[in-house]
Amino acid sequence: MVRQIIEIDSEKCNGCGACAAACHEGAIAMWDGKAVLLRDDYCDGLGNCLPACPTGAITFVEREAAPYDEAAVLAKKAAALRGTAPVTRSACAGSAVQALRPAETAPTAAEAGPVSYLAQWPVQLKLVPVEASFFSGARLLIAADCAAYARSDFHRRFMAGRVTVIGCPKLDEGDYTEKLAEIIRRNDIREVTVVRMEVPCCSGIQRAAETALRQSGKFIPWQVVTLGRDGNIIE
């Protein structure tokens, strides 16, 4: 079948491995210092690897290719976990952009480990791309770094069913306004919730979100929730 698929220019590839880390299907591997597409049916054609590439070595092409085979990808991942298949990703795991679960889907009681409602990765505002599939139709949570530590039920109360981005206007360099405006402008964001602490420095993240909403030119329902240092919601 003819479909959209990635193409890697080996001349432009600098071997950094960022694309392999960004591809959560494991379609890209590093071979002899260069990125290579392992198999056509491992590539879903969505291109999470494109923004990760610092040299522009990856592009989309339309060509004859095997259809994306999700079952083969899942089997490969399972084999890697069992230690019966090589793990082909490299570079820093923090550079991978991926959806961890559908934003509207809560984890079940059968899932191992503590309950988490994190819907995607990364979450830090400096690292989140301005366009990503997990933003499509998303309810966006913009949270101050400290807020999650103030309430033990932060995941269930605020993150469930939302895509989360976090930041600290006091510690992070620069301003979030422009990036937030681009995220809202370029994606189908359904609503915005800002969760901040009562401390003065947190006013920066609220101000950035409010300004970004105005600059985006969109009319989106939004709210601000302020937490006290004891975790209580301040009306």
PDB file of N, CA, C and O in Angstrom, residues 151-210:
ATOM      1  N   ARG A 151      -0.950  18.292  47.685  1.00  0.00           N
ATOM      2  CA  ARG A 151      -2.142  17.457  47.888  1.00  0.00           C
ATOM      3  C   ARG A 151      -1.822  16.011  47.527  1.00  0.00           C
ATOM      4  O   ARG A 151      -1.300  15.729  46.444  1.00  0.00           O
ATOM      5  N   SER A 152      -2.181  15.090  48.378  1.00  0.00           N
ATOM      6  CA  SER A 152      -1.932  13.675  48.100  1.00  0.00           C
ATOM      7  C   SER A 152      -2.820  13.145  46.991  1.00  0.00           C
ATOM      8  O   SER A 152      -2.506  12.140  46.352  1.00  0.00           O
ATOM      9  N   ASP A 153      -3.944  13.831  46.718  1.00  0.00           N
ATOM     10  CA  ASP A 153      -4.868  13.367  45.685  1.00  0.00           C
ATOM     11  C   ASP A 153      -4.725  14.179  44.398  1.00  0.00           C
ATOM     12  O   ASP A 153      -5.658  14.241  43.591  1.00  0.00           O
ATOM     13  N   PHE A 154      -3.559  14.796  44.174  1.00  0.00           N
ATOM     14  CA  PHE A 154      -3.393  15.688  43.027  1.00  0.00           C
ATOM     15  C   PHE A 154      -3.655  14.969  41.705  1.00  0.00           C
ATOM     16  O   PHE A 154      -4.304  15.517  40.815  1.00  0.00           O
ATOM     17  N   HIS A 155      -3.137  13.748  41.568  1.00  0.00           N
ATOM     18  CA  HIS A 155      -3.353  12.995  40.321  1.00  0.00           C
ATOM     19  C   HIS A 155      -4.844  12.800  40.067  1.00  0.00           C
ATOM     20  O   HIS A 155      -5.347  13.101  38.982  1.00  0.00           O
ATOM     21  N   ARG A 156      -5.537  12.260  41.053  1.00  0.00           N
ATOM     22  CA  ARG A 156      -6.964  11.960  40.865  1.00  0.00           C
ATOM     23  C   ARG A 156      -7.790  13.223  40.734  1.00  0.00           C
ATOM     24  O   ARG A 156      -8.705  13.293  39.905  1.00  0.00           O
ATOM     25  N   ARG A 157      -7.480  14.240  41.527  1.00  0.00           N
ATOM     26  CA  ARG A 157      -8.301  15.448  41.575  1.00  0.00           C
ATOM     27  C   ARG A 157      -8.105  16.338  40.338  1.00  0.00           C
ATOM     28  O   ARG A 157      -9.074  16.886  39.807  1.00  0.00           O
ATOM     29  N   PHE A 158      -6.859  16.472  39.893  1.00  0.00           N
ATOM     30  CA  PHE A 158      -6.593  17.442  38.838  1.00  0.00           C
ATOM     31  C   PHE A 158      -6.080  16.833  37.523  1.00  0.00           C
ATOM     32  O   PHE A 158      -6.348  17.375  36.451  1.00  0.00           O
ATOM     33  N   MET A 159      -5.332  15.735  37.570  1.00  0.00           N
ATOM     34  CA  MET A 159      -4.706  15.203  36.368  1.00  0.00           C
ATOM     35  C   MET A 159      -5.571  14.218  35.605  1.00  0.00           C
ATOM     36  O   MET A 159      -5.380  14.033  34.401  1.00  0.00           O
ATOM     37  N   ALA A 160      -6.499  13.567  36.272  1.00  0.00           N
ATOM     38  CA  ALA A 160      -7.334  12.554  35.616  1.00  0.00           C
ATOM     39  C   ALA A 160      -8.094  13.166  34.447  1.00  0.00           C
ATOM     40  O   ALA A 160      -8.791  14.163  34.601  1.00  0.00           O
ATOM     41  N   GLY A 161      -7.936  12.560  33.272  1.00  0.00           N
ATOM     42  CA  GLY A 161      -8.628  13.039  32.095  1.00  0.00           C
ATOM     43  C   GLY A 161      -8.027  14.281  31.469  1.00  0.00           C
ATOM     44  O   GLY A 161      -8.630  14.871  30.570  1.00  0.00           O
ATOM     45  N   ARG A 162      -6.844  14.698  31.917  1.00  0.00           N
ATOM     46  CA  ARG A 162      -6.212  15.900  31.383  1.00  0.00           C
ATOM     47  C   ARG A 162      -4.791  15.598  30.905  1.00  0.00           C
ATOM     48  O   ARG A 162      -4.139  14.666  31.379  1.00  0.00           O
ATOM     49  N   VAL A 163      -4.320  16.436  29.993  1.00  0.00           N
ATOM     50  CA  VAL A 163      -2.916  16.456  29.604  1.00  0.00           C
ATOM     51  C   VAL A 163      -2.228  17.499  30.483  1.00  0.00           C
ATOM     52  O   VAL A 163      -2.708  18.628  30.600  1.00  0.00           O
ATOM     53  N   THR A 164      -1.123  17.113  31.114  1.00  0.00           N
ATOM     54  CA  THR A 164      -0.489  17.945  32.139  1.00  0.00           C
ATOM     55  C   THR A 164       0.805  18.572  31.643  1.00  0.00           C
ATOM     56  O   THR A 164       1.654  17.887  31.063  1.00  0.00           O
ATOM     57  N   VAL A 165       0.953  19.885  31.880  1.00  0.00           N
ATOM     58  CA  VAL A 165       2.248  20.552  31.679  1.00  0.00           C
ATOM     59  C   VAL A 165       2.573  21.303  32.963  1.00  0.00           C
ATOM     60  O   VAL A 165       1.683  21.847  33.615  1.00  0.00           O
ATOM     61  N   ILE A 166       3.856  21.304  33.335  1.00  0.00           N
ATOM     62  CA  ILE A 166       4.253  21.903  34.607  1.00  0.00           C
ATOM     63  C   ILE A 166       5.397  22.889  34.408  1.00  0.00           C
ATOM     64  O   ILE A 166       6.156  22.796  33.438  1.00  0.00           O
ATOM     65  N   GLY A 167       5.515  23.818  35.346  1.00  0.00           N
ATOM     66  CA  GLY A 167       6.615  24.762  35.292  1.00  0.00           C
ATOM     67  C   GLY A 167       6.694  25.580  36.565  1.00  0.00           C
ATOM     68  O   GLY A 167       5.759  25.589  37.368  1.00  0.00           O
ATOM     69  N   CYS A 168       7.824  26.234  36.749  1.00  0.00           N
ATOM     70  CA  CYS A 168       8.017  27.125  37.885  1.00  0.00           C
ATOM     71  C   CYS A 168       8.544  28.454  37.364  1.00  0.00           C
ATOM     72  O   CYS A 168       9.690  28.531  36.901  1.00  0.00           O
ATOM     73  N   PRO A 169       7.725  29.513  37.400  1.00  0.00           N
ATOM     74  CA  PRO A 169       8.164  30.801  36.864  1.00  0.00           C
ATOM     75  C   PRO A 169       9.329  31.420  37.617  1.00  0.00           C
ATOM     76  O   PRO A 169      10.019  32.290  37.098  1.00  0.00           O
ATOM     77  N   LYS A 170       9.582  30.966  38.833  1.00  0.00           N
ATOM     78  CA  LYS A 170      10.688  31.522  39.610  1.00  0.00           C
ATOM     79  C   LYS A 170      12.014  30.858  39.260  1.00  0.00           C
ATOM     80  O   LYS A 170      13.066  31.514  39.223  1.00  0.00           O
ATOM     81  N   LEU A 171      11.996  29.554  39.000  1.00  0.00           N
ATOM     82  CA  LEU A 171      13.229  28.802  38.774  1.00  0.00           C
ATOM     83  C   LEU A 171      13.571  28.618  37.306  1.00  0.00           C
ATOM     84  O   LEU A 171      14.751  28.531  36.949  1.00  0.00           O
ATOM     85  N   ASP A 172      12.560  28.530  36.442  1.00  0.00           N
ATOM     86  CA  ASP A 172      12.825  28.330  35.020  1.00  0.00           C
ATOM     87  C   ASP A 172      13.165  29.653  34.350  1.00  0.00           C
ATOM     88  O   ASP A 172      12.565  30.688  34.647  1.00  0.00           O
ATOM     89  N   GLU A 173      14.103  29.606  33.422  1.00  0.00           N
ATOM     90  CA  GLU A 173      14.469  30.815  32.690  1.00  0.00           C
ATOM     91  C   GLU A 173      13.424  31.120  31.613  1.00  0.00           C
ATOM     92  O   GLU A 173      12.840  30.227  31.031  1.00  0.00           O
ATOM     93  N   GLY A 174      13.213  32.404  31.356  1.00  0.00           N
ATOM     94  CA  GLY A 174      12.295  32.797  30.298  1.00  0.00           C
ATOM     95  C   GLY A 174      10.853  32.829  30.763  1.00  0.00           C
ATOM     96  O   GLY A 174      10.539  32.641  31.938  1.00  0.00           O
ATOM     97  N   ASP A 175       9.979  33.067  29.800  1.00  0.00           N
ATOM     98  CA  ASP A 175       8.553  33.208  30.066  1.00  0.00           C
ATOM     99  C   ASP A 175       7.792  32.138  29.294  1.00  0.00           C
ATOM    100  O   ASP A 175       8.165  31.784  28.174  1.00  0.00           O
ATOM    101  N   TYR A 176       6.738  31.614  29.910  1.00  0.00           N
ATOM    102  CA  TYR A 176       5.960  30.544  29.284  1.00  0.00           C
ATOM    103  C   TYR A 176       4.918  31.060  28.305  1.00  0.00           C
ATOM    104  O   TYR A 176       4.320  30.278  27.565  1.00  0.00           O
ATOM    105  N   THR A 177       4.638  32.344  28.301  1.00  0.00           N
ATOM    106  CA  THR A 177       3.478  32.868  27.580  1.00  0.00           C
ATOM    107  C   THR A 177       3.461  32.477  26.111  1.00  0.00           C
ATOM    108  O   THR A 177       2.462  31.956  25.599  1.00  0.00           O
ATOM    109  N   GLU A 178       4.576  32.724  25.419  1.00  0.00           N
ATOM    110  CA  GLU A 178       4.619  32.479  23.982  1.00  0.00           C
ATOM    111  C   GLU A 178       4.404  31.004  23.657  1.00  0.00           C
ATOM    112  O   GLU A 178       3.640  30.658  22.740  1.00  0.00           O
ATOM    113  N   LYS A 179       5.041  30.111  24.430  1.00  0.00           N
ATOM    114  CA  LYS A 179       4.906  28.683  24.135  1.00  0.00           C
ATOM    115  C   LYS A 179       3.489  28.199  24.436  1.00  0.00           C
ATOM    116  O   LYS A 179       2.910  27.424  23.669  1.00  0.00           O
ATOM    117  N   LEU A 180       2.921  28.646  25.538  1.00  0.00           N
ATOM    118  CA  LEU A 180       1.544  28.257  25.855  1.00  0.00           C
ATOM    119  C   LEU A 180       0.571  28.757  24.795  1.00  0.00           C
ATOM    120  O   LEU A 180      -0.366  28.046  24.410  1.00  0.00           O
ATOM    121  N   ALA A 181       0.797  29.979  24.317  1.00  0.00           N
ATOM    122  CA  ALA A 181      -0.072  30.517  23.269  1.00  0.00           C
ATOM    123  C   ALA A 181       0.011  29.667  22.005  1.00  0.00           C
ATOM    124  O   ALA A 181      -1.014  29.394  21.354  1.00  0.00           O
ATOM    125  N   GLU A 182       1.218  29.210  21.657  1.00  0.00           N
ATOM    126  CA  GLU A 182       1.386  28.370  20.481  1.00  0.00           C
ATOM    127  C   GLU A 182       0.721  27.013  20.669  1.00  0.00           C
ATOM    128  O   GLU A 182       0.112  26.467  19.741  1.00  0.00           O
ATOM    129  N   ILE A 183       0.853  26.433  21.857  1.00  0.00           N
ATOM    130  CA  ILE A 183       0.203  25.144  22.133  1.00  0.00           C
ATOM    131  C   ILE A 183      -1.307  25.273  21.966  1.00  0.00           C
ATOM    132  O   ILE A 183      -1.962  24.429  21.339  1.00  0.00           O
ATOM    133  N   ILE A 184      -1.878  26.330  22.520  1.00  0.00           N
ATOM    134  CA  ILE A 184      -3.331  26.529  22.432  1.00  0.00           C
ATOM    135  C   ILE A 184      -3.743  26.845  20.997  1.00  0.00           C
ATOM    136  O   ILE A 184      -4.758  26.359  20.511  1.00  0.00           O
ATOM    137  N   ARG A 185      -2.939  27.651  20.303  1.00  0.00           N
ATOM    138  CA  ARG A 185      -3.272  28.053  18.939  1.00  0.00           C
ATOM    139  C   ARG A 185      -3.203  26.889  17.960  1.00  0.00           C
ATOM    140  O   ARG A 185      -4.050  26.738  17.082  1.00  0.00           O
ATOM    141  N   ARG A 186      -2.196  26.035  18.115  1.00  0.00           N
ATOM    142  CA  ARG A 186      -1.936  24.996  17.108  1.00  0.00           C
ATOM    143  C   ARG A 186      -2.687  23.691  17.357  1.00  0.00           C
ATOM    144  O   ARG A 186      -2.696  22.812  16.491  1.00  0.00           O
ATOM    145  N   ASN A 187      -3.286  23.543  18.525  1.00  0.00           N
ATOM    146  CA  ASN A 187      -3.938  22.276  18.863  1.00  0.00           C
ATOM    147  C   ASN A 187      -5.394  22.503  19.243  1.00  0.00           C
ATOM    148  O   ASN A 187      -5.813  23.613  19.559  1.00  0.00           O
ATOM    149  N   ASP A 188      -6.143  21.410  19.208  1.00  0.00           N
ATOM    150  CA  ASP A 188      -7.569  21.463  19.556  1.00  0.00           C
ATOM    151  C   ASP A 188      -7.721  21.284  21.064  1.00  0.00           C
ATOM    152  O   ASP A 188      -8.086  20.214  21.548  1.00  0.00           O
ATOM    153  N   ILE A 189      -7.406  22.342  21.821  1.00  0.00           N
ATOM    154  CA  ILE A 189      -7.529  22.312  23.272  1.00  0.00           C
ATOM    155  C   ILE A 189      -8.978  22.640  23.650  1.00  0.00           C
ATOM    156  O   ILE A 189      -9.519  23.661  23.252  1.00  0.00           O
ATOM    157  N   ARG A 190      -9.602  21.770  24.437  1.00  0.00           N
ATOM    158  CA  ARG A 190     -11.015  21.941  24.783  1.00  0.00           C
ATOM    159  C   ARG A 190     -11.228  22.856  25.979  1.00  0.00           C
ATOM    160  O   ARG A 190     -12.213  23.579  26.047  1.00  0.00           O
ATOM    161  N   GLU A 191     -10.318  22.809  26.943  1.00  0.00           N
ATOM    162  CA  GLU A 191     -10.439  23.650  28.138  1.00  0.00           C
ATOM    163  C   GLU A 191      -9.083  23.741  28.810  1.00  0.00           C
ATOM    164  O   GLU A 191      -8.191  22.928  28.540  1.00  0.00           O
ATOM    165  N   VAL A 192      -8.919  24.732  29.671  1.00  0.00           N
ATOM    166  CA  VAL A 192      -7.649  24.939  30.373  1.00  0.00           C
ATOM    167  C   VAL A 192      -7.923  25.090  31.863  1.00  0.00           C
ATOM    168  O   VAL A 192      -8.814  25.857  32.260  1.00  0.00           O
ATOM    169  N   THR A 193      -7.154  24.360  32.666  1.00  0.00           N
ATOM    170  CA  THR A 193      -7.185  24.518  34.120  1.00  0.00           C
ATOM    171  C   THR A 193      -5.779  24.870  34.591  1.00  0.00           C
ATOM    172  O   THR A 193      -4.817  24.193  34.233  1.00  0.00           O
ATOM    173  N   VAL A 194      -5.670  25.933  35.372  1.00  0.00           N
ATOM    174  CA  VAL A 194      -4.389  26.326  35.951  1.00  0.00           C
ATOM    175  C   VAL A 194      -4.440  26.020  37.448  1.00  0.00           C
ATOM    176  O   VAL A 194      -5.375  26.432  38.133  1.00  0.00           O
ATOM    177  N   VAL A 195      -3.461  25.271  37.933  1.00  0.00           N
ATOM    178  CA  VAL A 195      -3.352  24.992  39.368  1.00  0.00           C
ATOM    179  C   VAL A 195      -2.052  25.598  39.870  1.00  0.00           C
ATOM    180  O   VAL A 195      -0.972  25.244  39.391  1.00  0.00           O
ATOM    181  N   ARG A 196      -2.170  26.520  40.821  1.00  0.00           N
ATOM    182  CA  ARG A 196      -1.016  27.236  41.358  1.00  0.00           C
ATOM    183  C   ARG A 196      -1.062  27.230  42.881  1.00  0.00           C
ATOM    184  O   ARG A 196      -2.079  26.886  43.480  1.00  0.00           O
ATOM    185  N   MET A 197       0.056  27.598  43.481  1.00  0.00           N
ATOM    186  CA  MET A 197       0.106  27.764  44.926  1.00  0.00           C
ATOM    187  C   MET A 197      -0.245  29.211  45.274  1.00  0.00           C
ATOM    188  O   MET A 197      -0.216  30.096  44.423  1.00  0.00           O
ATOM    189  N   GLU A 198      -0.535  29.443  46.547  1.00  0.00           N
ATOM    190  CA  GLU A 198      -0.901  30.791  46.981  1.00  0.00           C
ATOM    191  C   GLU A 198       0.289  31.742  47.039  1.00  0.00           C
ATOM    192  O   GLU A 198       0.123  32.949  47.145  1.00  0.00           O
ATOM    193  N   VAL A 199       1.513  31.218  46.967  1.00  0.00           N
ATOM    194  CA  VAL A 199       2.710  32.044  47.096  1.00  0.00           C
ATOM    195  C   VAL A 199       2.825  33.002  45.903  1.00  0.00           C
ATOM    196  O   VAL A 199       2.406  32.680  44.786  1.00  0.00           O
ATOM    197  N   PRO A 200       3.395  34.192  46.105  1.00  0.00           N
ATOM    198  CA  PRO A 200       3.434  35.219  45.057  1.00  0.00           C
ATOM    199  C   PRO A 200       4.110  34.784  43.764  1.00  0.00           C
ATOM    200  O   PRO A 200       3.682  35.178  42.672  1.00  0.00           O
ATOM    201  N   CYS A 201       5.174  33.963  43.863  1.00  0.00           N
ATOM    202  CA  CYS A 201       5.894  33.602  42.639  1.00  0.00           C
ATOM    203  C   CYS A 201       5.036  32.802  41.667  1.00  0.00           C
ATOM    204  O   CYS A 201       5.285  32.791  40.459  1.00  0.00           O
ATOM    205  N   CYS A 202       3.996  32.142  42.194  1.00  0.00           N
ATOM    206  CA  CYS A 202       3.128  31.342  41.330  1.00  0.00           C
ATOM    207  C   CYS A 202       2.198  32.197  40.479  1.00  0.00           C
ATOM    208  O   CYS A 202       1.548  31.684  39.573  1.00  0.00           O
ATOM    209  N   SER A 203       2.119  33.492  40.782  1.00  0.00           N
ATOM    210  CA  SER A 203       1.282  34.350  39.957  1.00  0.00           C
ATOM    211  C   SER A 203       1.795  34.391  38.521  1.00  0.00           C
ATOM    212  O   SER A 203       1.038  34.646  37.584  1.00  0.00           O
ATOM    213  N   GLY A 204       3.095  34.109  38.347  1.00  0.00           N
ATOM    214  CA  GLY A 204       3.682  34.128  37.014  1.00  0.00           C
ATOM    215  C   GLY A 204       3.085  33.096  36.089  1.00  0.00           C
ATOM    216  O   GLY A 204       2.865  33.361  34.900  1.00  0.00           O
ATOM    217  N   ILE A 205       2.815  31.907  36.602  1.00  0.00           N
ATOM    218  CA  ILE A 205       2.267  30.864  35.736  1.00  0.00           C
ATOM    219  C   ILE A 205       0.805  31.156  35.406  1.00  0.00           C
ATOM    220  O   ILE A 205       0.327  30.867  34.307  1.00  0.00           O
ATOM    221  N   GLN A 206       0.087  31.733  36.352  1.00  0.00           N
ATOM    222  CA  GLN A 206      -1.293  32.130  36.076  1.00  0.00           C
ATOM    223  C   GLN A 206      -1.324  33.249  35.034  1.00  0.00           C
ATOM    224  O   GLN A 206      -2.112  33.204  34.079  1.00  0.00           O
ATOM    225  N   ARG A 207      -0.463  34.236  35.199  1.00  0.00           N
ATOM    226  CA  ARG A 207      -0.427  35.360  34.261  1.00  0.00           C
ATOM    227  C   ARG A 207      -0.039  34.890  32.861  1.00  0.00           C
ATOM    228  O   ARG A 207      -0.629  35.336  31.860  1.00  0.00           O
ATOM    229  N   ALA A 208       0.917  33.956  32.773  1.00  0.00           N
ATOM    230  CA  ALA A 208       1.334  33.429  31.466  1.00  0.00           C
ATOM    231  C   ALA A 208       0.181  32.708  30.782  1.00  0.00           C
ATOM    232  O   ALA A 208      -0.032  32.863  29.574  1.00  0.00           O
ATOM    233  N   ALA A 209      -0.563  31.908  31.550  1.00  0.00           N
ATOM    234  CA  ALA A 209      -1.683  31.162  30.975  1.00  0.00           C
ATOM    235  C   ALA A 209      -2.784  32.103  30.499  1.00  0.00           C
ATOM    236  O   ALA A 209      -3.336  31.934  29.394  1.00  0.00           O
ATOM    237  N   GLU A 210      -3.112  33.093  31.311  1.00  0.00           N
ATOM    238  CA  GLU A 210      -4.166  34.037  30.935  1.00  0.00           C
ATOM    239  C   GLU A 210      -3.780  34.836  29.690  1.00  0.00           C
ATOM    240  O   GLU A 210      -4.600  35.032  28.786  1.00  0.00           O
TER     241      GLU A 210
END
